[in-house]
mmCIF file with all atom_site columns, C-alpha atoms in Angstrom:
data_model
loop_
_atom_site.group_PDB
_atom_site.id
_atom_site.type_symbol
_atom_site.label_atom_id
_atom_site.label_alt_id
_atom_site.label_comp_id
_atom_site.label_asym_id
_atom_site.label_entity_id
_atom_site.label_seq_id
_atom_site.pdbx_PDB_ins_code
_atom_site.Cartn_x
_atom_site.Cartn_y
_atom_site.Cartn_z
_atom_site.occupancy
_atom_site.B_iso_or_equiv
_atom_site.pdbx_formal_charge
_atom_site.auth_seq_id
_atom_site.auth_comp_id
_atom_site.auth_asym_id
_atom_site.auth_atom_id
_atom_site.pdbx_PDB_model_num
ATOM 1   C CA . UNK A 1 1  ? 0.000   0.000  0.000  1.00 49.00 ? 1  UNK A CA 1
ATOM 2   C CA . UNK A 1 2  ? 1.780   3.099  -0.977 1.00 54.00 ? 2  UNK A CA 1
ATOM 3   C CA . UNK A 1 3  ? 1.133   5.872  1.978  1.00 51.00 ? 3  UNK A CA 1
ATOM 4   C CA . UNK A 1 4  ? 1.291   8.577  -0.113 1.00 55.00 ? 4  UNK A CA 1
ATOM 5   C CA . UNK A 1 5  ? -1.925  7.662  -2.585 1.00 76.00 ? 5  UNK A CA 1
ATOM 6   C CA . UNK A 1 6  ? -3.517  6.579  0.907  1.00 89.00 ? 6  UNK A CA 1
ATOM 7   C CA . UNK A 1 7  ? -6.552  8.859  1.917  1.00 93.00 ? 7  UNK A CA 1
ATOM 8   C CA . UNK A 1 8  ? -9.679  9.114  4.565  1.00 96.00 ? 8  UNK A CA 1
ATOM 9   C CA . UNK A 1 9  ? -12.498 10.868 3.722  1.00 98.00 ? 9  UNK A CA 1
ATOM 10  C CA . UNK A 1 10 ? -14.412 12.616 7.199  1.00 98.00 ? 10 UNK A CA 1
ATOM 11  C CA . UNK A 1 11 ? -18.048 13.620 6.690  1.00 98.00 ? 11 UNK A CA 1
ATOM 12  C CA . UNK A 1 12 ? -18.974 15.378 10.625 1.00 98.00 ? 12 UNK A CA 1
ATOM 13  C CA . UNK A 1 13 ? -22.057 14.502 11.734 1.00 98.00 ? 13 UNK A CA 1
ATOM 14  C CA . UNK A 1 14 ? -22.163 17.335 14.589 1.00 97.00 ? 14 UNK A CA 1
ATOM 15  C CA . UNK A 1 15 ? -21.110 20.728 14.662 1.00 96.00 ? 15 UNK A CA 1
ATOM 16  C CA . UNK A 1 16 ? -17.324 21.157 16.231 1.00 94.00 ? 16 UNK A CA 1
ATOM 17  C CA . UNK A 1 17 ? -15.568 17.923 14.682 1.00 96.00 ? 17 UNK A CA 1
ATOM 18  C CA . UNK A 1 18 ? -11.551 18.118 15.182 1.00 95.00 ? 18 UNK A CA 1
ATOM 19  C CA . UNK A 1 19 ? -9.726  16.434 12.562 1.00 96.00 ? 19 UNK A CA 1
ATOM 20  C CA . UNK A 1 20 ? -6.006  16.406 13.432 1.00 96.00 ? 20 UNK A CA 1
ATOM 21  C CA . UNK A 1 21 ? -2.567  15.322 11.708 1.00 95.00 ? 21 UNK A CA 1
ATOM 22  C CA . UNK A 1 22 ? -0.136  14.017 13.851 1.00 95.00 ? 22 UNK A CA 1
ATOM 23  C CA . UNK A 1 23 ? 3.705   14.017 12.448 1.00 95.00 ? 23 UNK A CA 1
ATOM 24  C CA . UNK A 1 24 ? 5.801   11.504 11.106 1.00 94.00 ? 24 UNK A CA 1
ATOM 25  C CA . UNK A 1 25 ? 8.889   10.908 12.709 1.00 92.00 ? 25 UNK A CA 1
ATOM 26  C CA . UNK A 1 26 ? 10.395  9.869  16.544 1.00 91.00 ? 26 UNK A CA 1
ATOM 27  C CA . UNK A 1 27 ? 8.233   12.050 17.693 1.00 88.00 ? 27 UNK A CA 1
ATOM 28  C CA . UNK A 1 28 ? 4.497   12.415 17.382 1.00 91.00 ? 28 UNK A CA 1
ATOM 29  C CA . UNK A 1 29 ? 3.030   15.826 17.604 1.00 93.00 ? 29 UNK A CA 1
ATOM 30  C CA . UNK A 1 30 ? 0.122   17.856 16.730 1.00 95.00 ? 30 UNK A CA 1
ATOM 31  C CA . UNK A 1 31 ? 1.077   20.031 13.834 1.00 93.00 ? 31 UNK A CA 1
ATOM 32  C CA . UNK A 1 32 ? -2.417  20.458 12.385 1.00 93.00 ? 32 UNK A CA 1
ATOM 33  C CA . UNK A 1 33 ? -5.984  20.668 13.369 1.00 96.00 ? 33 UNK A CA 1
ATOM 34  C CA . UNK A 1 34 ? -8.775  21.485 11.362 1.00 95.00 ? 34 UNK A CA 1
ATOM 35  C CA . UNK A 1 35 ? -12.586 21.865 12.362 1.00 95.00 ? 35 UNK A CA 1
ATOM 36  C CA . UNK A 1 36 ? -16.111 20.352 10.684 1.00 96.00 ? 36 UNK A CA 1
ATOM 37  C CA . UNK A 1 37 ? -19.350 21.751 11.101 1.00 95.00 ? 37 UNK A CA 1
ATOM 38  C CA . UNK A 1 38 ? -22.230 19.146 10.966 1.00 97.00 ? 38 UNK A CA 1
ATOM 39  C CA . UNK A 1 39 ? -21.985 18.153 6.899  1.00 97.00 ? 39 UNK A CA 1
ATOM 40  C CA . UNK A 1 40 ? -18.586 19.296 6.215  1.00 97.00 ? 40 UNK A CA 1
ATOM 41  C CA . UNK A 1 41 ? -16.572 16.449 4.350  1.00 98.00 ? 41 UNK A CA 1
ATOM 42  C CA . UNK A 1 42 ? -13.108 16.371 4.562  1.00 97.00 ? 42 UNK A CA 1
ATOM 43  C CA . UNK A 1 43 ? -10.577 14.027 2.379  1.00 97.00 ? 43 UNK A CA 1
ATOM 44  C CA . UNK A 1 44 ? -7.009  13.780 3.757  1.00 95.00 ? 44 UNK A CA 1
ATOM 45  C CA . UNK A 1 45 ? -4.278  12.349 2.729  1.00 94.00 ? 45 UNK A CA 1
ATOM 46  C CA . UNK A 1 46 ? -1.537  10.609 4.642  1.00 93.00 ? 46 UNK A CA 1
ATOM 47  C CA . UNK A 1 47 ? 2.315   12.415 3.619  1.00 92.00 ? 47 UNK A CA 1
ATOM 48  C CA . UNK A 1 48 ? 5.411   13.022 4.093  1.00 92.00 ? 48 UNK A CA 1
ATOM 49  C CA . UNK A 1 49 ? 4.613   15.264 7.129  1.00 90.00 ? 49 UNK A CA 1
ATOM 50  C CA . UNK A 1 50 ? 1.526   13.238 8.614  1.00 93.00 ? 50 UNK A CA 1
ATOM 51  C CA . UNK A 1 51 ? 1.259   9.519  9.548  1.00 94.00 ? 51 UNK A CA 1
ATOM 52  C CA . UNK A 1 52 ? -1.704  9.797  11.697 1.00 95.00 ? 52 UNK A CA 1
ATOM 53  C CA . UNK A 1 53 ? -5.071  11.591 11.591 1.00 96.00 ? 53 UNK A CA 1
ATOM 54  C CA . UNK A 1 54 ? -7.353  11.446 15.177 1.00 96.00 ? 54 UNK A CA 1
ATOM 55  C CA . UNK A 1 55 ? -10.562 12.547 14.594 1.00 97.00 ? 55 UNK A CA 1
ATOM 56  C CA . UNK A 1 56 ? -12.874 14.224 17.890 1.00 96.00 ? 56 UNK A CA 1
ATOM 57  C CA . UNK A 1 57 ? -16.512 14.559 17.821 1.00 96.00 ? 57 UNK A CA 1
ATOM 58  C CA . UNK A 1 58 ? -19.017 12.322 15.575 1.00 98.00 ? 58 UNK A CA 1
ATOM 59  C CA . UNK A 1 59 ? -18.058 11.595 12.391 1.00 98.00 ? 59 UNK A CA 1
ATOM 60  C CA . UNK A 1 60 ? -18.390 9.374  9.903  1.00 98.00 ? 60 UNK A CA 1
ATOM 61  C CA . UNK A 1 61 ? -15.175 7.959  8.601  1.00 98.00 ? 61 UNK A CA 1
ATOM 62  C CA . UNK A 1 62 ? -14.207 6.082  5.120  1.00 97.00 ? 62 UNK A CA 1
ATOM 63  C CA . UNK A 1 63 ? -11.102 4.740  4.791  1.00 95.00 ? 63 UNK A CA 1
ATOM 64  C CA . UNK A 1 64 ? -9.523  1.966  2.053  1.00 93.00 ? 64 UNK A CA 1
ATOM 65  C CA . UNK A 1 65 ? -10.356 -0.868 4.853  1.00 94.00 ? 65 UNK A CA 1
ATOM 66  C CA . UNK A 1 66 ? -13.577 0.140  5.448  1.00 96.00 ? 66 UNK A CA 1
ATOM 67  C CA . UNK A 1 67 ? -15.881 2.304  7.187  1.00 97.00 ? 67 UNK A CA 1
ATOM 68  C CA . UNK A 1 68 ? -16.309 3.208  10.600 1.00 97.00 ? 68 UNK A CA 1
ATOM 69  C CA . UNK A 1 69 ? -17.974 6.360  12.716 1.00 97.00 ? 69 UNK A CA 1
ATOM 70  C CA . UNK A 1 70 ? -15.909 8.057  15.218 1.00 97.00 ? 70 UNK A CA 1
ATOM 71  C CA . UNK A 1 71 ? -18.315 9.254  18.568 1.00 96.00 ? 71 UNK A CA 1
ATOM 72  C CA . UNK A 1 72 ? -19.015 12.781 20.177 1.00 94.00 ? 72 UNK A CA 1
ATOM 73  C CA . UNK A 1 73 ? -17.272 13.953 22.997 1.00 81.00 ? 73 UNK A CA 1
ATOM 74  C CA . UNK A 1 74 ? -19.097 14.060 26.660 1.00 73.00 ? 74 UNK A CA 1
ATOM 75  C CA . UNK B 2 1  ? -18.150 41.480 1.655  1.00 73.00 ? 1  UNK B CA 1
ATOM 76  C CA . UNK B 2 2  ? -16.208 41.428 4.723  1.00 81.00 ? 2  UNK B CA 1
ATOM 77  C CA . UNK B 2 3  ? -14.706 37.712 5.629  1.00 87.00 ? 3  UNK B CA 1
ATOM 78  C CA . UNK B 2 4  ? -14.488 37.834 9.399  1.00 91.00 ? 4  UNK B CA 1
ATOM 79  C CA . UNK B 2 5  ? -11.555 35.693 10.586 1.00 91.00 ? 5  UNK B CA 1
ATOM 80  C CA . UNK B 2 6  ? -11.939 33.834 14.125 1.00 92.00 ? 6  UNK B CA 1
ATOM 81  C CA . UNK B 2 7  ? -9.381  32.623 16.413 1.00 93.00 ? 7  UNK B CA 1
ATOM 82  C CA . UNK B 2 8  ? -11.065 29.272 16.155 1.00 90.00 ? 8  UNK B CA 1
ATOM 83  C CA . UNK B 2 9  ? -10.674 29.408 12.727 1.00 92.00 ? 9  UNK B CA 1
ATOM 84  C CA . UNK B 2 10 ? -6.709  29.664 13.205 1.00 96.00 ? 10 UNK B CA 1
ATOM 85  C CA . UNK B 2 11 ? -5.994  27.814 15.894 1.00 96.00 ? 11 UNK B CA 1
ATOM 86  C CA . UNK B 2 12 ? -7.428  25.388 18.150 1.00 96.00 ? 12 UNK B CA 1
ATOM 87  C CA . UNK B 2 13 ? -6.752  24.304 21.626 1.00 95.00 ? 13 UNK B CA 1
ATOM 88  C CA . UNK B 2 14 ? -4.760  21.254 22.083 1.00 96.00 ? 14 UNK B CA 1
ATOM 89  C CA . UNK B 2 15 ? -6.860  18.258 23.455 1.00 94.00 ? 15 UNK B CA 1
ATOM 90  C CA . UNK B 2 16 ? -3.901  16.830 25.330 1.00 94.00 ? 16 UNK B CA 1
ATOM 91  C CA . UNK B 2 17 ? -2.963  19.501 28.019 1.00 95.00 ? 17 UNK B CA 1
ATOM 92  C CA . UNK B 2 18 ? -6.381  20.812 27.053 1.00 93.00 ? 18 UNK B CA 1
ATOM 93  C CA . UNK B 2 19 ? -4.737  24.432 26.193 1.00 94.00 ? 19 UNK B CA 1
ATOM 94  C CA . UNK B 2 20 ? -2.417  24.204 29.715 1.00 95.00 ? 20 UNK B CA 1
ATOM 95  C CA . UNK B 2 21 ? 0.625   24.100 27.836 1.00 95.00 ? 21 UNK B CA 1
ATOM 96  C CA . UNK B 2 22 ? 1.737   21.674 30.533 1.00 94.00 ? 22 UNK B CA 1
ATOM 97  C CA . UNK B 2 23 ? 1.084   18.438 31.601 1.00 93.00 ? 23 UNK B CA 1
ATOM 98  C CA . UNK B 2 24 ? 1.767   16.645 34.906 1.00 92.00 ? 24 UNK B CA 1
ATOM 99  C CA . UNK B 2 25 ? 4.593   13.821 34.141 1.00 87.00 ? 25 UNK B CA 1
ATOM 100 C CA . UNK B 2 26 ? 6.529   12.129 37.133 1.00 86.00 ? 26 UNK B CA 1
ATOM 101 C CA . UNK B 2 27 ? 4.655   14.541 39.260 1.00 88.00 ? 27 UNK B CA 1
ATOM 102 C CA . UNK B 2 28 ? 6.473   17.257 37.561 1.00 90.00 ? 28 UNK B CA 1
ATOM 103 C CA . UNK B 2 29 ? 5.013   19.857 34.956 1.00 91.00 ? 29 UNK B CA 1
ATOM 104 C CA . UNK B 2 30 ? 6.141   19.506 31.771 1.00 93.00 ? 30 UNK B CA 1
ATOM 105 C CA . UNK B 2 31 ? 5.894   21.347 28.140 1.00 94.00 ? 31 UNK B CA 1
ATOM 106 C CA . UNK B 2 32 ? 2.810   19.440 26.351 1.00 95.00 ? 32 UNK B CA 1
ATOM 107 C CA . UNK B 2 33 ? 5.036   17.002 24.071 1.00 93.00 ? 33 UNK B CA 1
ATOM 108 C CA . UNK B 2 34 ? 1.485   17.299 21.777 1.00 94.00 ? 34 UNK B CA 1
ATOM 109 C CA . UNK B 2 35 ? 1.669   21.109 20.840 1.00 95.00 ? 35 UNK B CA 1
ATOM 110 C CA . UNK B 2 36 ? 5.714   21.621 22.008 1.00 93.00 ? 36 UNK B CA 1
ATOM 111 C CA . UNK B 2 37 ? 4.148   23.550 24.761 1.00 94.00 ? 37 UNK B CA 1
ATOM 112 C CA . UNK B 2 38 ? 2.001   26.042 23.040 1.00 95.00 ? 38 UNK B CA 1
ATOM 113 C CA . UNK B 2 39 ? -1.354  25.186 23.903 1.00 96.00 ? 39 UNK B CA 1
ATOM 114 C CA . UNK B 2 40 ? -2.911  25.330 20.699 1.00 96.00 ? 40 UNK B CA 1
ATOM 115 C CA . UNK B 2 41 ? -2.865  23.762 17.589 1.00 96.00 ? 41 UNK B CA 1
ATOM 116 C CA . UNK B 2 42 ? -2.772  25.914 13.905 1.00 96.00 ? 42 UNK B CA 1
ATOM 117 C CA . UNK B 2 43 ? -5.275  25.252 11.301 1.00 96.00 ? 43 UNK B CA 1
ATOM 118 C CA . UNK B 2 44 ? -4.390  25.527 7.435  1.00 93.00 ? 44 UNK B CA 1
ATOM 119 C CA . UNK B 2 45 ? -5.597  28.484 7.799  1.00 95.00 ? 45 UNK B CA 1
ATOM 120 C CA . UNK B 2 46 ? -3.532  29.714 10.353 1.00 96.00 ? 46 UNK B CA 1
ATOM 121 C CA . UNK B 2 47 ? -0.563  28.473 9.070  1.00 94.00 ? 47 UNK B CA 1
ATOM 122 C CA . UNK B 2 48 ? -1.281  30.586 5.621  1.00 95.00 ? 48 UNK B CA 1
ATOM 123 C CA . UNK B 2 49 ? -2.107  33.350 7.581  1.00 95.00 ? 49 UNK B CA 1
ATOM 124 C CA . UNK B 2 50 ? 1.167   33.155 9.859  1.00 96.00 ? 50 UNK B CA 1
ATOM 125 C CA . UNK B 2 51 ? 3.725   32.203 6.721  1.00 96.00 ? 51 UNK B CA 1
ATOM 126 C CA . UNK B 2 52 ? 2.188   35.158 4.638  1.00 96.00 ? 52 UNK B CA 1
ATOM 127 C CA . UNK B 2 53 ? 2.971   37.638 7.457  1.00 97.00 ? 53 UNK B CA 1
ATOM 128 C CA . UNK B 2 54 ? 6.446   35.735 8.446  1.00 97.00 ? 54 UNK B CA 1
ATOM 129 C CA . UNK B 2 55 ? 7.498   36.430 4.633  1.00 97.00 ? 55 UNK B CA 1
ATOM 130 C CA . UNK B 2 56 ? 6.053   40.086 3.980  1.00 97.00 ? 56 UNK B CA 1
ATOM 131 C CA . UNK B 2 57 ? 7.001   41.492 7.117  1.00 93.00 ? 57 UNK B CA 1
#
């Protein structure tokens, strides 16, 4: 599976979803965050800088394995 | 039209010292290792925003 073609696409299903890249490397950090409102679809990509996405708040998630939906905060 | 920029809409608050900066480690205070201490977390957006100005200014 090449990591650079690989992609998730978020769809939020509640105001205030936090999608956030997490860097590649020794170290994992938070070097991006972006926010859904209820509807908003976003499609990222895995790179060079990012080898992990967490997603907060409900969302639906597609990825190439499948699909899954991510819950909302308390 | 006016676009009307938020601070949410440039940075966010880190959910793992929950905008602290610090966490407690070894009973000890330490930088967030999530946000290198800063307490929030850029959006695209605010990373545009803050290269533009870094290069024009």
């Amino acid at each position: 599976m090449n990591q650079k073609n690989d992609f998730v696409v978020i769809k939020a299903i509640e105001d205030g979803v936090n999608v956030i890249g997490l860097t590649r490397g020794s170290d994992t950090r938070f070097h991006h965050s972006e926010k859904l409102d209820r509807g908003e679809v976003m499609i990222a990509q895995f790179t060079e800088h990012t080898s992990a996405i967490k997603i907060r708040g409900k969302a639906l998630i597609q990825t190439s394995i499948g699909e899954l939906e991510s819950e909302s905060r308390k | 039209m006016s676009v009307i920029i938020s601070t949410d809409d440039l940075e966010h608050s880190c959910p793992n010292c929950k905008g602290q900066k610090y966490i407690i480690a070894n009973d000890q205070n330490e930088p967030c290792p999530k946000c290198e201490g800063k307490g929030v977390v850029l959006t695209a957006l605010g990373q545009t925003l803050l290269h533009f100005i870094k290069k024009h200014i």
